Amino acid sequence: MGEQPIFTTRAHVFQIDPNTKKNWVPASKQAVTVSYFYDVTRNSYRIISVDGAKVIINSTITPNMTFTKTSQKFGQWADSRANTVFGLGFSSEQQLTKFAEKFQEVKEAARLARDKSQEKIETSSNHSQESGCETPSSTQASSVNGTDDEKASCAGPADTHLKSENDKLKIALTQSAANVKKWEIELQTLRESNARLTAALQESAASVEQWKRQFSICRDENDRLRNKIDELEEQCSEINREKEKNTQLKRRIEELESELREKETELKDLRKQSEIIPQLMSECEYVSEKLEAAERDNQNLEDKVRSLKTDIEESKYRQRHLKVELKSFLEVLDGKIDDLHDFRRGLSKLGSDN
């Protein structure tokens, strides 16, 4: 409760590898808040950084510490109590300079606080020594004179010193009880935080299970869609075969039309011959029969052509129908694939947050 932040910045936190003592190990995934705290009760300074619920820096600054700039945006210091070396990577050289200046300022304040504490200890020690020296002299004087009044007068300062020591012990005991109460409050706070974190972890685990079930459902749906695609590909291959058949039928129709034109030409020639050569009247009946046969063949060919055209129209209709079905299915498939990608990104984001 007595600690107050006096300086705050943001940086990437690193710690030296405890095994190699050479490589840096990232302590934070991103830039986090790094603050100087001053403890009014203990008259001490600390550097504290927290990443989420994890304390990654808790370093008490002593006069023996040194902050070293190793590059334009990186600095480090060694903490013998934590038995490690902390490193900070800043986004600019200006932030590093401000942090280093504050480190030097806090280090000097810690040195002054240590000197004042030593002066107080030396002063109290000198008072104790003076009291101890006065007591033996008074005892010696009383032994020389041998009077009860002088003994009582010599015993007074010793009682006063004991009373002051007793008062100091009472004050220290009161402060210790207050510290115990503060620690109990901090312990209760940590327990409540731990309970909240446990509940959040359980909720996250349940959410992960739900995402897993949804992922399994989407995977099954994807398999079904793949099977449907395979079926449609088979249908497309059938369509291609039908196209080939249609192409062959078209070529056959063109051949038949060419034959029909040749027959018509031949028929015209025969008619001319029948008009020009009257003596070939006897052969006219034969030509007429041949002509009738040709006409019947022509009629048969026309029937075949109509049948082939009908088949072509049916094939074109089936092809258009299959194209429409394939297009609709591909649109549904694209939507499902987009949903699956969104779901995977959500799942990856959830995994990184956890």
PDB file of C-alpha atoms in Angstrom, residues 94-336:
ATOM      1  CA  GLN A  94      15.112   8.757 -26.360  1.00  0.00           C
ATOM      2  CA  GLN A  95      13.128   6.300 -24.224  1.00  0.00           C
ATOM      3  CA  LEU A  96      16.319   4.378 -23.420  1.00  0.00           C
ATOM      4  CA  THR A  97      18.080   7.604 -22.368  1.00  0.00           C
ATOM      5  CA  LYS A  98      15.205   8.618 -20.070  1.00  0.00           C
ATOM      6  CA  PHE A  99      15.136   5.165 -18.464  1.00  0.00           C
ATOM      7  CA  ALA A 100      18.930   5.214 -17.913  1.00  0.00           C
ATOM      8  CA  GLU A 101      18.793   8.703 -16.366  1.00  0.00           C
ATOM      9  CA  LYS A 102      15.979   7.621 -14.048  1.00  0.00           C
ATOM     10  CA  PHE A 103      17.971   4.497 -13.097  1.00  0.00           C
ATOM     11  CA  GLN A 104      20.950   6.667 -12.122  1.00  0.00           C
ATOM     12  CA  GLU A 105      18.691   9.014 -10.160  1.00  0.00           C
ATOM     13  CA  VAL A 106      17.006   6.163  -8.285  1.00  0.00           C
ATOM     14  CA  LYS A 107      20.373   4.509  -7.645  1.00  0.00           C
ATOM     15  CA  GLU A 108      21.669   7.739  -6.075  1.00  0.00           C
ATOM     16  CA  ALA A 109      18.506   8.011  -3.949  1.00  0.00           C
ATOM     17  CA  ALA A 110      19.015   4.406  -2.784  1.00  0.00           C
ATOM     18  CA  ARG A 111      22.616   5.228  -1.844  1.00  0.00           C
ATOM     19  CA  LEU A 112      21.513   8.265   0.183  1.00  0.00           C
ATOM     20  CA  ALA A 113      18.844   6.169   1.911  1.00  0.00           C
ATOM     21  CA  ARG A 114      21.461   3.542   2.768  1.00  0.00           C
ATOM     22  CA  ASP A 115      23.841   6.206   4.131  1.00  0.00           C
ATOM     23  CA  LYS A 116      21.108   7.701   6.297  1.00  0.00           C
ATOM     24  CA  SER A 117      20.214   4.250   7.616  1.00  0.00           C
ATOM     25  CA  GLN A 118      23.867   3.568   8.481  1.00  0.00           C
ATOM     26  CA  GLU A 119      24.123   6.944  10.231  1.00  0.00           C
ATOM     27  CA  LYS A 120      21.078   6.106  12.327  1.00  0.00           C
ATOM     28  CA  ILE A 121      22.555   2.716  13.214  1.00  0.00           C
ATOM     29  CA  GLU A 122      25.909   4.304  14.160  1.00  0.00           C
ATOM     30  CA  THR A 123      24.172   7.012  16.225  1.00  0.00           C
ATOM     31  CA  SER A 124      22.120   4.457  18.165  1.00  0.00           C
ATOM     32  CA  SER A 125      25.256   2.341  18.630  1.00  0.00           C
ATOM     33  CA  ASN A 126      27.169   5.319  20.002  1.00  0.00           C
ATOM     34  CA  HIS A 127      24.338   6.087  22.413  1.00  0.00           C
ATOM     35  CA  SER A 128      24.356   2.504  23.588  1.00  0.00           C
ATOM     36  CA  GLN A 129      28.117   2.582  24.089  1.00  0.00           C
ATOM     37  CA  GLU A 130      27.932   5.861  26.033  1.00  0.00           C
ATOM     38  CA  SER A 131      25.219   4.428  28.259  1.00  0.00           C
ATOM     39  CA  GLY A 132      27.296   1.319  28.803  1.00  0.00           C
ATOM     40  CA  CYS A 133      30.348   3.373  29.693  1.00  0.00           C
ATOM     41  CA  GLU A 134      28.455   5.557  32.184  1.00  0.00           C
ATOM     42  CA  THR A 135      27.045   2.573  34.022  1.00  0.00           C
ATOM     43  CA  PRO A 136      30.420   0.990  34.951  1.00  0.00           C
ATOM     44  CA  SER A 137      31.841   4.388  36.093  1.00  0.00           C
ATOM     45  CA  SER A 138      28.829   4.977  38.265  1.00  0.00           C
ATOM     46  CA  THR A 139      29.192   1.499  39.690  1.00  0.00           C
ATOM     47  CA  GLN A 140      32.868   2.138  40.391  1.00  0.00           C
ATOM     48  CA  ALA A 141      32.095   5.441  42.121  1.00  0.00           C
ATOM     49  CA  SER A 142      29.435   3.815  44.260  1.00  0.00           C
ATOM     50  CA  SER A 143      31.802   1.069  45.239  1.00  0.00           C
ATOM     51  CA  VAL A 144      34.370   3.624  46.258  1.00  0.00           C
ATOM     52  CA  ASN A 145      32.030   5.868  48.221  1.00  0.00           C
ATOM     53  CA  GLY A 146      29.740   3.030  49.396  1.00  0.00           C
ATOM     54  CA  THR A 147      26.575   5.216  49.814  1.00  0.00           C
ATOM     55  CA  ASP A 148      23.033   4.059  48.861  1.00  0.00           C
ATOM     56  CA  ASP A 149      21.969   7.444  47.401  1.00  0.00           C
ATOM     57  CA  GLU A 150      24.761   7.442  44.834  1.00  0.00           C
ATOM     58  CA  LYS A 151      23.811   3.886  43.821  1.00  0.00           C
ATOM     59  CA  ALA A 152      20.217   4.989  43.177  1.00  0.00           C
ATOM     60  CA  SER A 153      21.344   8.000  41.132  1.00  0.00           C
ATOM     61  CA  CYS A 154      23.561   5.776  38.968  1.00  0.00           C
ATOM     62  CA  ALA A 155      20.768   3.271  38.345  1.00  0.00           C
ATOM     63  CA  GLY A 156      18.430   5.965  36.844  1.00  0.00           C
ATOM     64  CA  PRO A 157      20.079   6.337  33.392  1.00  0.00           C
ATOM     65  CA  ALA A 158      20.214   2.563  32.935  1.00  0.00           C
ATOM     66  CA  ASP A 159      16.447   2.307  33.544  1.00  0.00           C
ATOM     67  CA  THR A 160      15.826   5.109  31.076  1.00  0.00           C
ATOM     68  CA  HIS A 161      17.890   3.323  28.407  1.00  0.00           C
ATOM     69  CA  LEU A 162      16.023   0.051  28.994  1.00  0.00           C
ATOM     70  CA  LYS A 163      12.701   1.872  28.778  1.00  0.00           C
ATOM     71  CA  SER A 164      13.676   3.485  25.456  1.00  0.00           C
ATOM     72  CA  GLU A 165      14.788   0.095  24.108  1.00  0.00           C
ATOM     73  CA  ASN A 166      11.476  -1.404  25.257  1.00  0.00           C
ATOM     74  CA  ASP A 167       9.563   1.375  23.455  1.00  0.00           C
ATOM     75  CA  LYS A 168      11.563   0.708  20.281  1.00  0.00           C
ATOM     76  CA  LEU A 169      10.739  -3.000  20.535  1.00  0.00           C
ATOM     77  CA  LYS A 170       7.046  -2.176  20.971  1.00  0.00           C
ATOM     78  CA  ILE A 171       7.120   0.084  17.872  1.00  0.00           C
ATOM     79  CA  ALA A 172       8.901  -2.638  15.871  1.00  0.00           C
ATOM     80  CA  LEU A 173       6.334  -5.195  17.051  1.00  0.00           C
ATOM     81  CA  THR A 174       3.476  -2.883  16.002  1.00  0.00           C
ATOM     82  CA  GLN A 175       5.049  -2.360  12.580  1.00  0.00           C
ATOM     83  CA  SER A 176       5.559  -6.122  12.242  1.00  0.00           C
ATOM     84  CA  ALA A 177       1.889  -6.764  13.044  1.00  0.00           C
ATOM     85  CA  ALA A 178       0.877  -4.140  10.476  1.00  0.00           C
ATOM     86  CA  ASN A 179       3.146  -5.759   7.897  1.00  0.00           C
ATOM     87  CA  VAL A 180       1.646  -9.180   8.694  1.00  0.00           C
ATOM     88  CA  LYS A 181      -1.827  -7.760   8.210  1.00  0.00           C
ATOM     89  CA  LYS A 182      -0.768  -6.181   4.910  1.00  0.00           C
ATOM     90  CA  TRP A 183       0.754  -9.474   3.764  1.00  0.00           C
ATOM     91  CA  GLU A 184      -2.448 -11.310   4.728  1.00  0.00           C
ATOM     92  CA  ILE A 185      -4.453  -8.839   2.610  1.00  0.00           C
ATOM     93  CA  GLU A 186      -2.038  -9.321  -0.298  1.00  0.00           C
ATOM     94  CA  LEU A 187      -2.288 -13.110   0.125  1.00  0.00           C
ATOM     95  CA  GLN A 188      -6.089 -12.939   0.056  1.00  0.00           C
ATOM     96  CA  THR A 189      -5.913 -10.744  -3.049  1.00  0.00           C
ATOM     97  CA  LEU A 190      -3.613 -13.254  -4.727  1.00  0.00           C
ATOM     98  CA  ARG A 191      -5.957 -16.098  -3.799  1.00  0.00           C
ATOM     99  CA  GLU A 192      -8.945 -14.256  -5.298  1.00  0.00           C
ATOM    100  CA  SER A 193      -6.902 -13.507  -8.428  1.00  0.00           C
ATOM    101  CA  ASN A 194      -5.910 -17.167  -8.629  1.00  0.00           C
ATOM    102  CA  ALA A 195      -9.566 -18.211  -8.331  1.00  0.00           C
ATOM    103  CA  ARG A 196     -10.538 -15.808 -11.125  1.00  0.00           C
ATOM    104  CA  LEU A 197      -7.715 -17.091 -13.301  1.00  0.00           C
ATOM    105  CA  THR A 198      -8.770 -20.694 -12.614  1.00  0.00           C
ATOM    106  CA  ALA A 199     -12.359 -19.905 -13.582  1.00  0.00           C
ATOM    107  CA  ALA A 200     -11.165 -18.136 -16.730  1.00  0.00           C
ATOM    108  CA  LEU A 201      -8.971 -21.110 -17.578  1.00  0.00           C
ATOM    109  CA  GLN A 202     -11.871 -23.535 -17.145  1.00  0.00           C
ATOM    110  CA  GLU A 203     -14.110 -21.330 -19.299  1.00  0.00           C
ATOM    111  CA  SER A 204     -11.368 -21.169 -21.931  1.00  0.00           C
ATOM    112  CA  ALA A 205     -11.019 -24.976 -21.856  1.00  0.00           C
ATOM    113  CA  ALA A 206     -14.780 -25.361 -22.341  1.00  0.00           C
ATOM    114  CA  SER A 207     -14.648 -22.885 -25.219  1.00  0.00           C
ATOM    115  CA  VAL A 208     -11.784 -24.845 -26.791  1.00  0.00           C
ATOM    116  CA  GLU A 209     -13.818 -28.056 -26.560  1.00  0.00           C
ATOM    117  CA  GLN A 210     -16.749 -26.313 -28.243  1.00  0.00           C
ATOM    118  CA  TRP A 211     -14.485 -25.029 -30.992  1.00  0.00           C
ATOM    119  CA  LYS A 212     -13.112 -28.557 -31.439  1.00  0.00           C
ATOM    120  CA  ARG A 213     -16.627 -29.936 -31.887  1.00  0.00           C
ATOM    121  CA  GLN A 214     -17.469 -27.229 -34.396  1.00  0.00           C
ATOM    122  CA  PHE A 215     -14.218 -27.909 -36.225  1.00  0.00           C
ATOM    123  CA  SER A 216     -15.105 -31.615 -36.402  1.00  0.00           C
ATOM    124  CA  ILE A 217     -18.541 -30.763 -37.817  1.00  0.00           C
ATOM    125  CA  CYS A 218     -17.001 -28.441 -40.399  1.00  0.00           C
ATOM    126  CA  ARG A 219     -14.457 -31.081 -41.323  1.00  0.00           C
ATOM    127  CA  ASP A 220     -17.237 -33.614 -41.931  1.00  0.00           C
ATOM    128  CA  GLU A 221     -19.118 -31.053 -43.994  1.00  0.00           C
ATOM    129  CA  ASN A 222     -15.947 -30.395 -45.971  1.00  0.00           C
ATOM    130  CA  ASP A 223     -15.536 -34.115 -46.670  1.00  0.00           C
ATOM    131  CA  ARG A 224     -19.137 -34.298 -47.845  1.00  0.00           C
ATOM    132  CA  LEU A 225     -18.615 -31.319 -50.119  1.00  0.00           C
ATOM    133  CA  ARG A 226     -15.468 -32.889 -51.533  1.00  0.00           C
ATOM    134  CA  ASN A 227     -17.416 -36.045 -52.349  1.00  0.00           C
ATOM    135  CA  LYS A 228     -20.057 -33.905 -54.019  1.00  0.00           C
ATOM    136  CA  ILE A 229     -17.296 -32.183 -56.031  1.00  0.00           C
ATOM    137  CA  ASP A 230     -16.012 -35.571 -57.142  1.00  0.00           C
ATOM    138  CA  GLU A 231     -19.508 -36.494 -58.288  1.00  0.00           C
ATOM    139  CA  LEU A 232     -19.840 -33.230 -60.174  1.00  0.00           C
ATOM    140  CA  GLU A 233     -16.457 -33.769 -61.791  1.00  0.00           C
ATOM    141  CA  GLU A 234     -17.682 -37.146 -62.983  1.00  0.00           C
ATOM    142  CA  GLN A 235     -20.788 -35.477 -64.347  1.00  0.00           C
ATOM    143  CA  CYS A 236     -18.552 -32.898 -66.061  1.00  0.00           C
ATOM    144  CA  SER A 237     -16.595 -35.704 -67.670  1.00  0.00           C
ATOM    145  CA  GLU A 238     -19.904 -37.146 -68.901  1.00  0.00           C
ATOM    146  CA  ILE A 239     -20.781 -33.727 -70.269  1.00  0.00           C
ATOM    147  CA  ASN A 240     -17.461 -33.642 -72.104  1.00  0.00           C
ATOM    148  CA  ARG A 241     -18.196 -37.040 -73.573  1.00  0.00           C
ATOM    149  CA  GLU A 242     -21.612 -35.788 -74.685  1.00  0.00           C
ATOM    150  CA  LYS A 243     -19.889 -32.805 -76.272  1.00  0.00           C
ATOM    151  CA  GLU A 244     -17.628 -35.120 -78.203  1.00  0.00           C
ATOM    152  CA  LYS A 245     -20.654 -37.106 -79.350  1.00  0.00           C
ATOM    153  CA  ASN A 246     -22.368 -33.888 -80.415  1.00  0.00           C
ATOM    154  CA  THR A 247     -19.275 -32.883 -82.368  1.00  0.00           C
ATOM    155  CA  GLN A 248     -19.291 -36.244 -84.144  1.00  0.00           C
ATOM    156  CA  LEU A 249     -23.002 -35.883 -84.876  1.00  0.00           C
ATOM    157  CA  LYS A 250     -22.399 -32.430 -86.323  1.00  0.00           C
ATOM    158  CA  ARG A 251     -19.692 -33.774 -88.579  1.00  0.00           C
ATOM    159  CA  ARG A 252     -22.043 -36.608 -89.656  1.00  0.00           C
ATOM    160  CA  ILE A 253     -24.812 -34.115 -90.373  1.00  0.00           C
ATOM    161  CA  GLU A 254     -22.442 -32.037 -92.497  1.00  0.00           C
ATOM    162  CA  GLU A 255     -21.462 -35.145 -94.424  1.00  0.00           C
ATOM    163  CA  LEU A 256     -25.099 -36.070 -94.958  1.00  0.00           C
ATOM    164  CA  GLU A 257     -25.901 -32.540 -96.092  1.00  0.00           C
ATOM    165  CA  SER A 258     -22.992 -32.712 -98.533  1.00  0.00           C
ATOM    166  CA  GLU A 259     -24.322 -36.009 -99.869  1.00  0.00           C
ATOM    167  CA  LEU A 260     -27.771 -34.470-100.122  1.00  0.00           C
ATOM    168  CA  ARG A 261     -26.425 -31.557-102.149  1.00  0.00           C
ATOM    169  CA  GLU A 262     -24.625 -33.984-104.427  1.00  0.00           C
ATOM    170  CA  LYS A 263     -27.846 -35.964-104.881  1.00  0.00           C
ATOM    171  CA  GLU A 264     -29.717 -32.792-105.678  1.00  0.00           C
ATOM    172  CA  THR A 265     -27.074 -31.859-108.237  1.00  0.00           C
ATOM    173  CA  GLU A 266     -27.290 -35.289-109.731  1.00  0.00           C
ATOM    174  CA  LEU A 267     -31.079 -34.980-109.819  1.00  0.00           C
ATOM    175  CA  LYS A 268     -30.849 -31.688-111.655  1.00  0.00           C
ATOM    176  CA  ASP A 269     -28.494 -33.198-114.210  1.00  0.00           C
ATOM    177  CA  LEU A 270     -30.867 -36.051-114.769  1.00  0.00           C
ATOM    178  CA  ARG A 271     -33.766 -33.702-115.240  1.00  0.00           C
ATOM    179  CA  LYS A 272     -31.779 -31.722-117.807  1.00  0.00           C
ATOM    180  CA  GLN A 273     -30.890 -34.883-119.586  1.00  0.00           C
ATOM    181  CA  SER A 274     -34.570 -35.924-119.672  1.00  0.00           C
ATOM    182  CA  GLU A 275     -35.522 -32.592-121.219  1.00  0.00           C
ATOM    183  CA  ILE A 276     -32.712 -32.496-123.727  1.00  0.00           C
ATOM    184  CA  ILE A 277     -32.803 -36.100-124.939  1.00  0.00           C
ATOM    185  CA  PRO A 278     -36.362 -37.208-125.861  1.00  0.00           C
ATOM    186  CA  GLN A 279     -35.076 -40.530-126.986  1.00  0.00           C
ATOM    187  CA  LEU A 280     -34.154 -41.403-123.483  1.00  0.00           C
ATOM    188  CA  MET A 281     -37.785 -41.608-122.462  1.00  0.00           C
ATOM    189  CA  SER A 282     -37.344 -45.269-121.944  1.00  0.00           C
ATOM    190  CA  GLU A 283     -34.692 -44.549-119.450  1.00  0.00           C
ATOM    191  CA  CYS A 284     -36.804 -41.875-117.779  1.00  0.00           C
ATOM    192  CA  GLU A 285     -38.776 -44.434-115.813  1.00  0.00           C
ATOM    193  CA  TYR A 286     -35.521 -45.849-114.504  1.00  0.00           C
ATOM    194  CA  VAL A 287     -34.333 -42.372-113.641  1.00  0.00           C
ATOM    195  CA  SER A 288     -37.702 -41.648-112.054  1.00  0.00           C
ATOM    196  CA  GLU A 289     -37.432 -44.745-109.949  1.00  0.00           C
ATOM    197  CA  LYS A 290     -33.900 -43.747-109.059  1.00  0.00           C
ATOM    198  CA  LEU A 291     -35.137 -40.289-108.281  1.00  0.00           C
ATOM    199  CA  GLU A 292     -37.888 -41.659-106.051  1.00  0.00           C
ATOM    200  CA  ALA A 293     -35.364 -43.843-104.350  1.00  0.00           C
ATOM    201  CA  ALA A 294     -33.146 -40.782-103.895  1.00  0.00           C
ATOM    202  CA  GLU A 295     -36.066 -38.812-102.527  1.00  0.00           C
ATOM    203  CA  ARG A 296     -36.886 -41.595-100.134  1.00  0.00           C
ATOM    204  CA  ASP A 297     -33.226 -41.615 -99.145  1.00  0.00           C
ATOM    205  CA  ASN A 298     -33.409 -37.854 -98.826  1.00  0.00           C
ATOM    206  CA  GLN A 299     -36.488 -38.149 -96.638  1.00  0.00           C
ATOM    207  CA  ASN A 300     -34.744 -40.738 -94.531  1.00  0.00           C
ATOM    208  CA  LEU A 301     -31.724 -38.475 -94.293  1.00  0.00           C
ATOM    209  CA  GLU A 302     -33.913 -35.552 -93.343  1.00  0.00           C
ATOM    210  CA  ASP A 303     -35.547 -37.675 -90.650  1.00  0.00           C
ATOM    211  CA  LYS A 304     -32.125 -38.623 -89.414  1.00  0.00           C
ATOM    212  CA  VAL A 305     -31.072 -34.968 -89.444  1.00  0.00           C
ATOM    213  CA  ARG A 306     -34.167 -33.954 -87.470  1.00  0.00           C
ATOM    214  CA  SER A 307     -33.522 -36.772 -85.020  1.00  0.00           C
ATOM    215  CA  LEU A 308     -29.911 -35.688 -84.671  1.00  0.00           C
ATOM    216  CA  LYS A 309     -30.956 -32.061 -84.192  1.00  0.00           C
ATOM    217  CA  THR A 310     -33.405 -33.166 -81.526  1.00  0.00           C
ATOM    218  CA  ASP A 311     -30.629 -35.097 -79.795  1.00  0.00           C
ATOM    219  CA  ILE A 312     -28.364 -32.059 -80.060  1.00  0.00           C
ATOM    220  CA  GLU A 313     -31.004 -29.790 -78.509  1.00  0.00           C
ATOM    221  CA  GLU A 314     -31.574 -32.261 -75.688  1.00  0.00           C
ATOM    222  CA  SER A 315     -27.833 -32.510 -75.112  1.00  0.00           C
ATOM    223  CA  LYS A 316     -27.503 -28.719 -75.062  1.00  0.00           C
ATOM    224  CA  TYR A 317     -30.370 -28.465 -72.579  1.00  0.00           C
ATOM    225  CA  ARG A 318     -28.786 -31.072 -70.325  1.00  0.00           C
ATOM    226  CA  GLN A 319     -25.451 -29.290 -70.597  1.00  0.00           C
ATOM    227  CA  ARG A 320     -27.003 -25.915 -69.615  1.00  0.00           C
ATOM    228  CA  HIS A 321     -28.830 -27.560 -66.729  1.00  0.00           C
ATOM    229  CA  LEU A 322     -25.633 -29.185 -65.463  1.00  0.00           C
ATOM    230  CA  LYS A 323     -23.768 -25.873 -65.768  1.00  0.00           C
ATOM    231  CA  VAL A 324     -26.401 -24.125 -63.653  1.00  0.00           C
ATOM    232  CA  GLU A 325     -26.227 -26.864 -61.004  1.00  0.00           C
ATOM    233  CA  LEU A 326     -22.412 -26.758 -61.016  1.00  0.00           C
ATOM    234  CA  LYS A 327     -22.369 -22.970 -60.686  1.00  0.00           C
ATOM    235  CA  SER A 328     -24.796 -23.016 -57.721  1.00  0.00           C
ATOM    236  CA  PHE A 329     -22.837 -25.753 -56.048  1.00  0.00           C
ATOM    237  CA  LEU A 330     -19.537 -23.875 -56.522  1.00  0.00           C
ATOM    238  CA  GLU A 331     -21.112 -20.764 -54.924  1.00  0.00           C
ATOM    239  CA  VAL A 332     -22.219 -22.826 -51.912  1.00  0.00           C
ATOM    240  CA  LEU A 333     -18.761 -24.404 -51.755  1.00  0.00           C
ATOM    241  CA  ASP A 334     -17.036 -20.985 -51.814  1.00  0.00           C
ATOM    242  CA  GLY A 335     -19.228 -19.814 -48.915  1.00  0.00           C
ATOM    243  CA  LYS A 336     -18.451 -22.954 -46.903  1.00  0.00           C
TER     244      LYS A 336
END
